Coordinates of C-alpha atoms and ligand atoms in Angstrom, one line a residue:
X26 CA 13.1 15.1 -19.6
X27 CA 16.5 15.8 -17.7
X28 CA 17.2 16.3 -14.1
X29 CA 19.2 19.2 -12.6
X30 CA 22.6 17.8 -11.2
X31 CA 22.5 21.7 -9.2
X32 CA 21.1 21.0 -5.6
X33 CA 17.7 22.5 -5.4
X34 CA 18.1 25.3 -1.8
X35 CA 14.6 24.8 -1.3
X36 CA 15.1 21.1 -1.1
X37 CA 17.8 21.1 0.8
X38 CA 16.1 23.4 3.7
X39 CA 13.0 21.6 3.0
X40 CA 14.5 18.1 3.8
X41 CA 16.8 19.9 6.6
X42 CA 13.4 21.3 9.0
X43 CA 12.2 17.4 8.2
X44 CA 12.7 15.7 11.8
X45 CA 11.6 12.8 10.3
X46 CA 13.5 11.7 7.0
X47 CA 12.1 8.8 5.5
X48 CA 14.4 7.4 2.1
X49 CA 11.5 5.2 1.0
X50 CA 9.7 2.4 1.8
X51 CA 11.7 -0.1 3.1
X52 CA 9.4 -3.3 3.2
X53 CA 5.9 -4.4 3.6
X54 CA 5.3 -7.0 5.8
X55 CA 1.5 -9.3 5.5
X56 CA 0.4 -11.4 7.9
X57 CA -1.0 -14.5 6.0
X58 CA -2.6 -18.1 6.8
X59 CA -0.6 -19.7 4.7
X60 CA 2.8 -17.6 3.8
X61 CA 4.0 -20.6 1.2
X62 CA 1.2 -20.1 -0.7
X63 CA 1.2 -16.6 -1.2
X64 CA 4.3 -16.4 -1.7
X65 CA 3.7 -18.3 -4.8
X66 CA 0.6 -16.5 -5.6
X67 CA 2.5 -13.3 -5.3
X68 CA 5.5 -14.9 -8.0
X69 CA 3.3 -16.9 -9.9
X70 CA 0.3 -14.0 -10.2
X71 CA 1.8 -10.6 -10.1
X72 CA 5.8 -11.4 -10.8
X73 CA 7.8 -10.8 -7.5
X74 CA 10.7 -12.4 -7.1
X75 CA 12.2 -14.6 -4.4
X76 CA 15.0 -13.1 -2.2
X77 CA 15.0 -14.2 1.1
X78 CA 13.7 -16.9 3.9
X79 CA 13.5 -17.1 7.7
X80 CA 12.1 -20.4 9.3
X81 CA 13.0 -23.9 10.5
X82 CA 15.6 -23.6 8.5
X83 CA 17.5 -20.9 9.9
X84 CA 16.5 -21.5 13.4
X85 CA 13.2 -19.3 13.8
X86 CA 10.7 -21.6 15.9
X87 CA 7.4 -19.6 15.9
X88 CA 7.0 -17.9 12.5
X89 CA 8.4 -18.5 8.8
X90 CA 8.6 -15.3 6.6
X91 CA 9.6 -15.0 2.7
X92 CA 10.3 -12.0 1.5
X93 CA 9.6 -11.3 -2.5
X94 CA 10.6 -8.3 -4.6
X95 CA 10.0 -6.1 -7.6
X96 CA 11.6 -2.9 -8.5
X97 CA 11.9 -0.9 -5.3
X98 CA 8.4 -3.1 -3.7
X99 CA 9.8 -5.5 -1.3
X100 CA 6.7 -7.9 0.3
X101 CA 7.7 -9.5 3.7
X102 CA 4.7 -12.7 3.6
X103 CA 4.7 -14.2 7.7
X104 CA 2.8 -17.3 9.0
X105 CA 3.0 -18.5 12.4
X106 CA 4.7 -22.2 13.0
X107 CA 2.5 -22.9 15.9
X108 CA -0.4 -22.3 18.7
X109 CA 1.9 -20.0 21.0
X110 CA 2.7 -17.0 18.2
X111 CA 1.4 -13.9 18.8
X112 CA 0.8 -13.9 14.6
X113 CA -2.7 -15.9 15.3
X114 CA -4.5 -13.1 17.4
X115 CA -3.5 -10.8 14.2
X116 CA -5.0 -13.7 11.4
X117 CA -7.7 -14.5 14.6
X118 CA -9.0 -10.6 14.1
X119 CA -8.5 -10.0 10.9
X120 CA -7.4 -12.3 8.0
X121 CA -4.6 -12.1 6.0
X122 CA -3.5 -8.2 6.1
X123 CA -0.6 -5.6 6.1
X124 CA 1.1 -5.5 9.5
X125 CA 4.2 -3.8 9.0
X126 CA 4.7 -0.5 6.6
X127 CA 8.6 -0.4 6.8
X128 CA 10.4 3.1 6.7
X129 CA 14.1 2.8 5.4
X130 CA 15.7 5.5 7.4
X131 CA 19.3 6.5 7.6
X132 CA 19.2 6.7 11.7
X133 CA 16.4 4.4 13.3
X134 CA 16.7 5.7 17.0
X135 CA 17.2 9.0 16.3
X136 CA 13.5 8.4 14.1
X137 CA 12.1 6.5 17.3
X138 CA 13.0 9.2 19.8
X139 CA 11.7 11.9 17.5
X140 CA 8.3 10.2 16.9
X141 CA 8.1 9.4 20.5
X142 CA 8.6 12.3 21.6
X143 CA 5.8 14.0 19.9
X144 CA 3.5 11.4 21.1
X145 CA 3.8 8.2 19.6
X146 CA 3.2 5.2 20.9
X147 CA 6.3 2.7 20.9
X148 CA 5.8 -0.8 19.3
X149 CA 9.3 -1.9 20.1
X150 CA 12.3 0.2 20.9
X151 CA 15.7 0.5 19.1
X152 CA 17.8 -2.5 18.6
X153 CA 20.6 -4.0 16.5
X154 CA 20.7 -7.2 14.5
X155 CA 23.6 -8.8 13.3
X156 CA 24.5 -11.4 11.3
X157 CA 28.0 -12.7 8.9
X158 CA 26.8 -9.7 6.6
X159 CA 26.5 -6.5 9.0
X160 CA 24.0 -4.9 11.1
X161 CA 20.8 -3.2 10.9
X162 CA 18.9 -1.0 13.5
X163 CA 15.4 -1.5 13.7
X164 CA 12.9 0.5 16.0
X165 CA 8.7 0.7 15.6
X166 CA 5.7 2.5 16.5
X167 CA 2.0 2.1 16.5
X168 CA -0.6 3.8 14.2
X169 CA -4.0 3.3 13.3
X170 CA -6.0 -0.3 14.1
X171 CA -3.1 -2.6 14.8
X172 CA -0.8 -1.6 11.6
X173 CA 3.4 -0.7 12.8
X174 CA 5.6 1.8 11.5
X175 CA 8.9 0.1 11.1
X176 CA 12.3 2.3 11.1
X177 CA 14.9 -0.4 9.2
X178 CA 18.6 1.6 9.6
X179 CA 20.4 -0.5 6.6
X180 CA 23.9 1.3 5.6
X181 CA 26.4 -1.4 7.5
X182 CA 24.3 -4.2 6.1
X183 CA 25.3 -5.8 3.0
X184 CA 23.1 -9.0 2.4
X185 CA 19.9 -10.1 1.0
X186 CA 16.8 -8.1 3.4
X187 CA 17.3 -8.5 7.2
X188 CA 20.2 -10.5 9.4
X189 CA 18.8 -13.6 10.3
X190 CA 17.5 -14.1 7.1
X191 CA 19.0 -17.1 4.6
X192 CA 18.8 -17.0 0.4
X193 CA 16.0 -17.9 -1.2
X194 CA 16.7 -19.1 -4.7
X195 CA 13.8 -22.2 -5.7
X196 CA 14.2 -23.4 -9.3
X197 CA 10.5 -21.8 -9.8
X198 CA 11.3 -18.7 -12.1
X199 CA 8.4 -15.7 -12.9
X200 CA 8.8 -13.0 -15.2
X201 CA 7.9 -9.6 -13.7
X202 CA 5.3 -8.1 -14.4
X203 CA 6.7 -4.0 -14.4
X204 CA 5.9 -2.8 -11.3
X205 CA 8.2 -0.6 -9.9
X206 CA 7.7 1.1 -6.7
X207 CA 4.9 1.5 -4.0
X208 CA 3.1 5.1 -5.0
X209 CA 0.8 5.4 -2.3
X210 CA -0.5 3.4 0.4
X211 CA -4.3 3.7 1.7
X212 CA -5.5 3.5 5.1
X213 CA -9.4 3.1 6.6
X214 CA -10.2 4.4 9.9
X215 CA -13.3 4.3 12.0
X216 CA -15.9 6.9 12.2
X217 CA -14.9 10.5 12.7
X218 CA -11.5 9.2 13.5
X219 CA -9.7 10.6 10.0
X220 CA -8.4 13.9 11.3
X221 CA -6.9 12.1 14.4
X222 CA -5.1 10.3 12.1
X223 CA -4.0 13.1 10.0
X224 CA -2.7 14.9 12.8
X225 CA -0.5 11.9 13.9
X226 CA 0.7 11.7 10.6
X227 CA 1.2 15.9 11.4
X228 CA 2.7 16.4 14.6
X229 CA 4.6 12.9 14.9
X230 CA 5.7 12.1 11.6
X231 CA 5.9 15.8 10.2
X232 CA 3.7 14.9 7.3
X233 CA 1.9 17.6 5.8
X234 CA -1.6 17.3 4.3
X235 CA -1.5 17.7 0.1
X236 CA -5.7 16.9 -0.5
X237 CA -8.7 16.7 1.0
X238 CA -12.1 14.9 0.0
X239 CA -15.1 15.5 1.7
X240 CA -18.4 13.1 1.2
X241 CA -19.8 15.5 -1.8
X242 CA -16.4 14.4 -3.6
X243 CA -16.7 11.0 -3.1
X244 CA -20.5 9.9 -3.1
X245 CA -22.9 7.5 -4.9
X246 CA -26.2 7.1 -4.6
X247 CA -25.5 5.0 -2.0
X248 CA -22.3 5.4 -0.5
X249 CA -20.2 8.0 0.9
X250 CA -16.7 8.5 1.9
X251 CA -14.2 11.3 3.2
X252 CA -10.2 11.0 2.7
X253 CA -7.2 13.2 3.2
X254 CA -4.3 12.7 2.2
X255 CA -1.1 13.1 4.1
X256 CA 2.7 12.8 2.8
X257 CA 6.1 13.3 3.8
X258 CA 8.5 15.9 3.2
X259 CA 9.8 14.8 0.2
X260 CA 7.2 13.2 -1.3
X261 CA 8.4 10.0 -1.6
X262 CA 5.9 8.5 1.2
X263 CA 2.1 9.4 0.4
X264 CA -1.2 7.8 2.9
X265 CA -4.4 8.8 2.0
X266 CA -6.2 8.0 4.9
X267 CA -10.4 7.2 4.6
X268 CA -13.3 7.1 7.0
X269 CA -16.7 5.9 6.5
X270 CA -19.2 8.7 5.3
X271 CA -23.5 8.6 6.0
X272 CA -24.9 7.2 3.1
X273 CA -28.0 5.6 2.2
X274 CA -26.3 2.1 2.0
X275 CA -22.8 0.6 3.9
X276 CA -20.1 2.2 2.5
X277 CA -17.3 0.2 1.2
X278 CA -14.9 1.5 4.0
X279 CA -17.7 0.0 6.7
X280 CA -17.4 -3.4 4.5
X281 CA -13.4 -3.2 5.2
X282 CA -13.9 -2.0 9.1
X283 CA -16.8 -5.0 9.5
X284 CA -14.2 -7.4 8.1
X285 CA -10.8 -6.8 8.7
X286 CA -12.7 -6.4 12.2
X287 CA -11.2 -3.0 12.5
X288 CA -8.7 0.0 11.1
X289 CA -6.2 -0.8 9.1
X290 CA -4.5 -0.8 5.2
X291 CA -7.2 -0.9 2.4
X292 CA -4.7 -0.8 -0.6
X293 CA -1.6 -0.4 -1.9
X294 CA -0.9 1.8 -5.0
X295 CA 2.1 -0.1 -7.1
X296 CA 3.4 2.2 -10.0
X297 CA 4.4 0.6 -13.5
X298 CA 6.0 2.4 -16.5
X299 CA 3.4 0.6 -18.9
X300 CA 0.3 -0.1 -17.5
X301 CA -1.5 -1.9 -20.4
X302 CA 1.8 -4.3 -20.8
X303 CA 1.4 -4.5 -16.7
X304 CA -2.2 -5.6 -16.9
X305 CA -2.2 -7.8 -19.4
X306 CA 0.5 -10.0 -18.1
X307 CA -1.3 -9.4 -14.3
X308 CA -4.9 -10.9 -15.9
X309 CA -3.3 -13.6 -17.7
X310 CA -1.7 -14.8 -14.8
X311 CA -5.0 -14.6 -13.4
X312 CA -5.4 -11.2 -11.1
X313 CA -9.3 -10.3 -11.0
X314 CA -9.9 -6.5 -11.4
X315 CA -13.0 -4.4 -10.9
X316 CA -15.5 -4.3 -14.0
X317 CA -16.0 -0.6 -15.2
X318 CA -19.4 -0.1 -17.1
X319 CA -18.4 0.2 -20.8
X320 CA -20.1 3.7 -20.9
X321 CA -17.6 4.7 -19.2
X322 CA -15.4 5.4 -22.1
X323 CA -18.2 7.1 -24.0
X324 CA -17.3 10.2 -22.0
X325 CA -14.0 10.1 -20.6
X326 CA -12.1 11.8 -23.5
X327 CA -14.7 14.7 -22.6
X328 CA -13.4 14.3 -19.2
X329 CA -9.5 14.3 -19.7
X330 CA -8.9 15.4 -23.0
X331 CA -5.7 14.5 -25.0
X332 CA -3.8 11.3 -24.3
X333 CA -1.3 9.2 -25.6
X334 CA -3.0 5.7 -25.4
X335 CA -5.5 4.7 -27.9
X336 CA -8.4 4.5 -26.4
X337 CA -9.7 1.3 -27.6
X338 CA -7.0 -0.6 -25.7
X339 CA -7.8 1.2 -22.3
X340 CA -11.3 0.3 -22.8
X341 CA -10.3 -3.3 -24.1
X342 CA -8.9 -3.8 -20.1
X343 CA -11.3 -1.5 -18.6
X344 CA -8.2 1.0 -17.4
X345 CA -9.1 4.4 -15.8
X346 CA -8.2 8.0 -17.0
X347 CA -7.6 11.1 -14.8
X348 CA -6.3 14.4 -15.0
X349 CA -4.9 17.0 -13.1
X350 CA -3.1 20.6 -13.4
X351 CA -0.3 18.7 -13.8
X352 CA -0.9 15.8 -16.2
X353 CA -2.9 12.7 -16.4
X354 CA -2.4 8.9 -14.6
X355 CA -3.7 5.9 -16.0
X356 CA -5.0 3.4 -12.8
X357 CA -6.7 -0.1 -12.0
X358 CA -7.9 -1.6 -8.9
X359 CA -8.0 -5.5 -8.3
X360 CA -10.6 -7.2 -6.9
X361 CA -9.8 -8.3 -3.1
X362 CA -7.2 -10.2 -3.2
X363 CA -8.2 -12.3 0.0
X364 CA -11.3 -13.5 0.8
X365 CA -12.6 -11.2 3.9
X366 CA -13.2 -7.9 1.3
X367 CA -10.8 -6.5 2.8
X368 CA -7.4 -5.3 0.7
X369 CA -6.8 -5.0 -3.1
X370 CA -4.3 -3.2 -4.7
X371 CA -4.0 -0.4 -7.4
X372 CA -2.0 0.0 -10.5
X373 CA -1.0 3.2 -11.5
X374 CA 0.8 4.9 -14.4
X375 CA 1.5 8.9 -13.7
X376 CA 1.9 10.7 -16.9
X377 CA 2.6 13.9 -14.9
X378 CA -0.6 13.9 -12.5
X379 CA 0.7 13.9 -9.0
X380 CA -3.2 13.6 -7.8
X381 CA -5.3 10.1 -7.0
X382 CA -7.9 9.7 -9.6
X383 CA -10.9 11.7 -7.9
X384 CA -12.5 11.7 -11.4
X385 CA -12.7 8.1 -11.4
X386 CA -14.2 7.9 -8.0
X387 CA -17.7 7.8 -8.7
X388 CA -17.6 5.2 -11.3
X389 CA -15.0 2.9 -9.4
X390 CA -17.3 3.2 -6.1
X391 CA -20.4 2.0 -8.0
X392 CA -18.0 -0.9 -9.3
X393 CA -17.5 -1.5 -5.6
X394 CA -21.0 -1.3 -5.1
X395 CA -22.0 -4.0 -7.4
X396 CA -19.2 -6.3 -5.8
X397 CA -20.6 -5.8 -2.5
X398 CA -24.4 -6.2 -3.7
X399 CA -23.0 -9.6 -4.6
X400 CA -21.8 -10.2 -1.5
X401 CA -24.6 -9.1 0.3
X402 CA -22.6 -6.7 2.4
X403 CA -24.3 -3.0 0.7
Ligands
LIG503 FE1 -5.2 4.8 -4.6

């Protein structure tokens, strides 16, 4: 496979009309009870490595944050030092959970006023922070449930994540586990409250809609859901975005809304080059993932046809197949990884697909099912 080094024109116009151009995702930033131990979890459990600190230690009174990376995925992990921060309504409300999806942007007010201006509501406004090692220009805005939009402006910086920020080097050493970037992220919204969200993502963000499912995709005997998803002009930033369908039983997007006590991030889609070598080093460290009936696999070949993976391995660790026009992906979904059922997060392997696993849908829901059977909440 070999990339044109020729710009593509209809790349270049496309990424010209977009008011709105987002480089990637800068950082994702989770409130949590107890940031020093997930920070470990997240080394010890799934491989990301220690970069950077902010606390007592470098003068922050109210909160502590440690930020941990792999491949392009940078987790910002924050936990108030005290009655007064405003980080306790957030863990009050809702538990542990993603606060902050960070844009990195190469102009953060110019990406402020344009989202503003087209209706969105501001979180903070433009401003610069400096330290020894340069300035960066950060700016925000609201979407669904209490979840940010963060613009980080990074060019004249030069150290570790943020100013203010110090080193964080402890003698505690993980070896990664191969995940490389964030593929998608998923939102839940409340009832009828999808499209609102879509068009936000629309007319504010300049996103444009690539799929749509509607409750006959995505139904169980019990349980029904609808979800669209939205992405950005160059594809590099994808949201599905879900709302709670009628169904016979509670859906597992009303389980997420009852818990996390409103809207808000259900999971995050990490991409790895080699999922069965990812998932093997993820359950031996101890990750829990969702149990797929074994019959599964009687039919899946059926399904999907031709892959590259023998099949007895994918079965062995109870990873999914799916195919579209384009190829097939390889996913996984963890269990919650908090204990409100609230967010988990995805592994996926593209082989070409650039769609989310629909095919999967009905047997991963009636996994879901089963969890929430257990805990009483279908
Ligand atoms: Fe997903």
């Amino acid at each position: 496979m070999s990339e044109s080094i020729l710009p593509n024109p209809e790349k270049i116009i496309a990424e010209a009309a977009d008011f709105l151009p987002l480089l990637g995702t800068d950082h994702i930033e989770m409130l949590v009870g107890n940031a020093k131990q997930s920070a470990f979890y997240y080394m010890s459990a799934w491989g990301f490595q220690p970069v950077a600190f902010r606390g007592l230690e470098t003068g922050a009174k109210d909160e502590v944050s440690y930020v941990l990376r792999q491949g392009k995925i940078t987790l910002v992990l924050t936990t108030p030092l005290n009655s007064k921060s405003p980080v306790n309504d957030h863990l009050r409300d809702h538990g542990d959970g993603v606060k902050t999806v960070a844009f990195w942007v190469a102009d953060a007010r110019k990406s402020y006023n344009e989202t503003i201006s087209r209706g969105a509501e501001s979180a903070f406004e433009p401003f610069v922070r400096k330290d020894d090692d340069g300035e960066v220009v950060l700016s925000g805005i609201k979407t669904y449930g209490e979840t940010e939009h963060v613009f980080v402006e990074r060019q004249n910086y030069s150290g570790l994540f943020l100013p203010g920020y110090m080193a964080w080097n402890p003698d505690y050493k993980v070896e990664d586990t191969g995940l490389l970037y964030v593929d998608h992220m998923v939102g839940n919204v409340d009832w009828g409250q999808m499209n609102k969200w879509c068009k936000f993502y629309a007319e504010v963000m300049g996103f444009a809609q690539i799929i749509s499912f509607d409750d006959k995709d995505i139904s169980t005997e019990y349980t029904a859901l609808m979800s669209k998803v939205m992405s950005n002009g160059n594809g590099r930033i994808k949201f599905p975005i879900n709302e709670p369908a009628k169904g016979r039983k509670k859906s597992q997007i009303e389980e997420y809304l009852d818990f996390y006590e409103g809207e808000g991030i259900q999971h995050i889609a990490v991409a790895t080059a080699d999922i069965v070598a990812t998932v093997t080093a993820l359950k031996a460290r101890g990750v829990e993932f969702l149990y797929v009936p074994d019959n599964y696999y009687d039919t899946v070949l059926d399904r999907v046809g031709d892959i590259d993976e023998e099949l007895a391995v994918l079965r062995k660790h109870g990873i999914l197949i799916d195919r579209d026009d384009e190829g097939y992906l390889l996913q996984l979904f963890t269990k919650p990884v908090m204990d409100r059922p609230t967010m988990f997060f995805e592994i996926i392997q593209r082989k070409g697909a650039t769609s989310f696993g629909k095919g999967n849908f009905q047997a991963l829901f009636e996994s879901i099912e089963r969890e929430q059977e257990a805990r009483g909440t279908l």
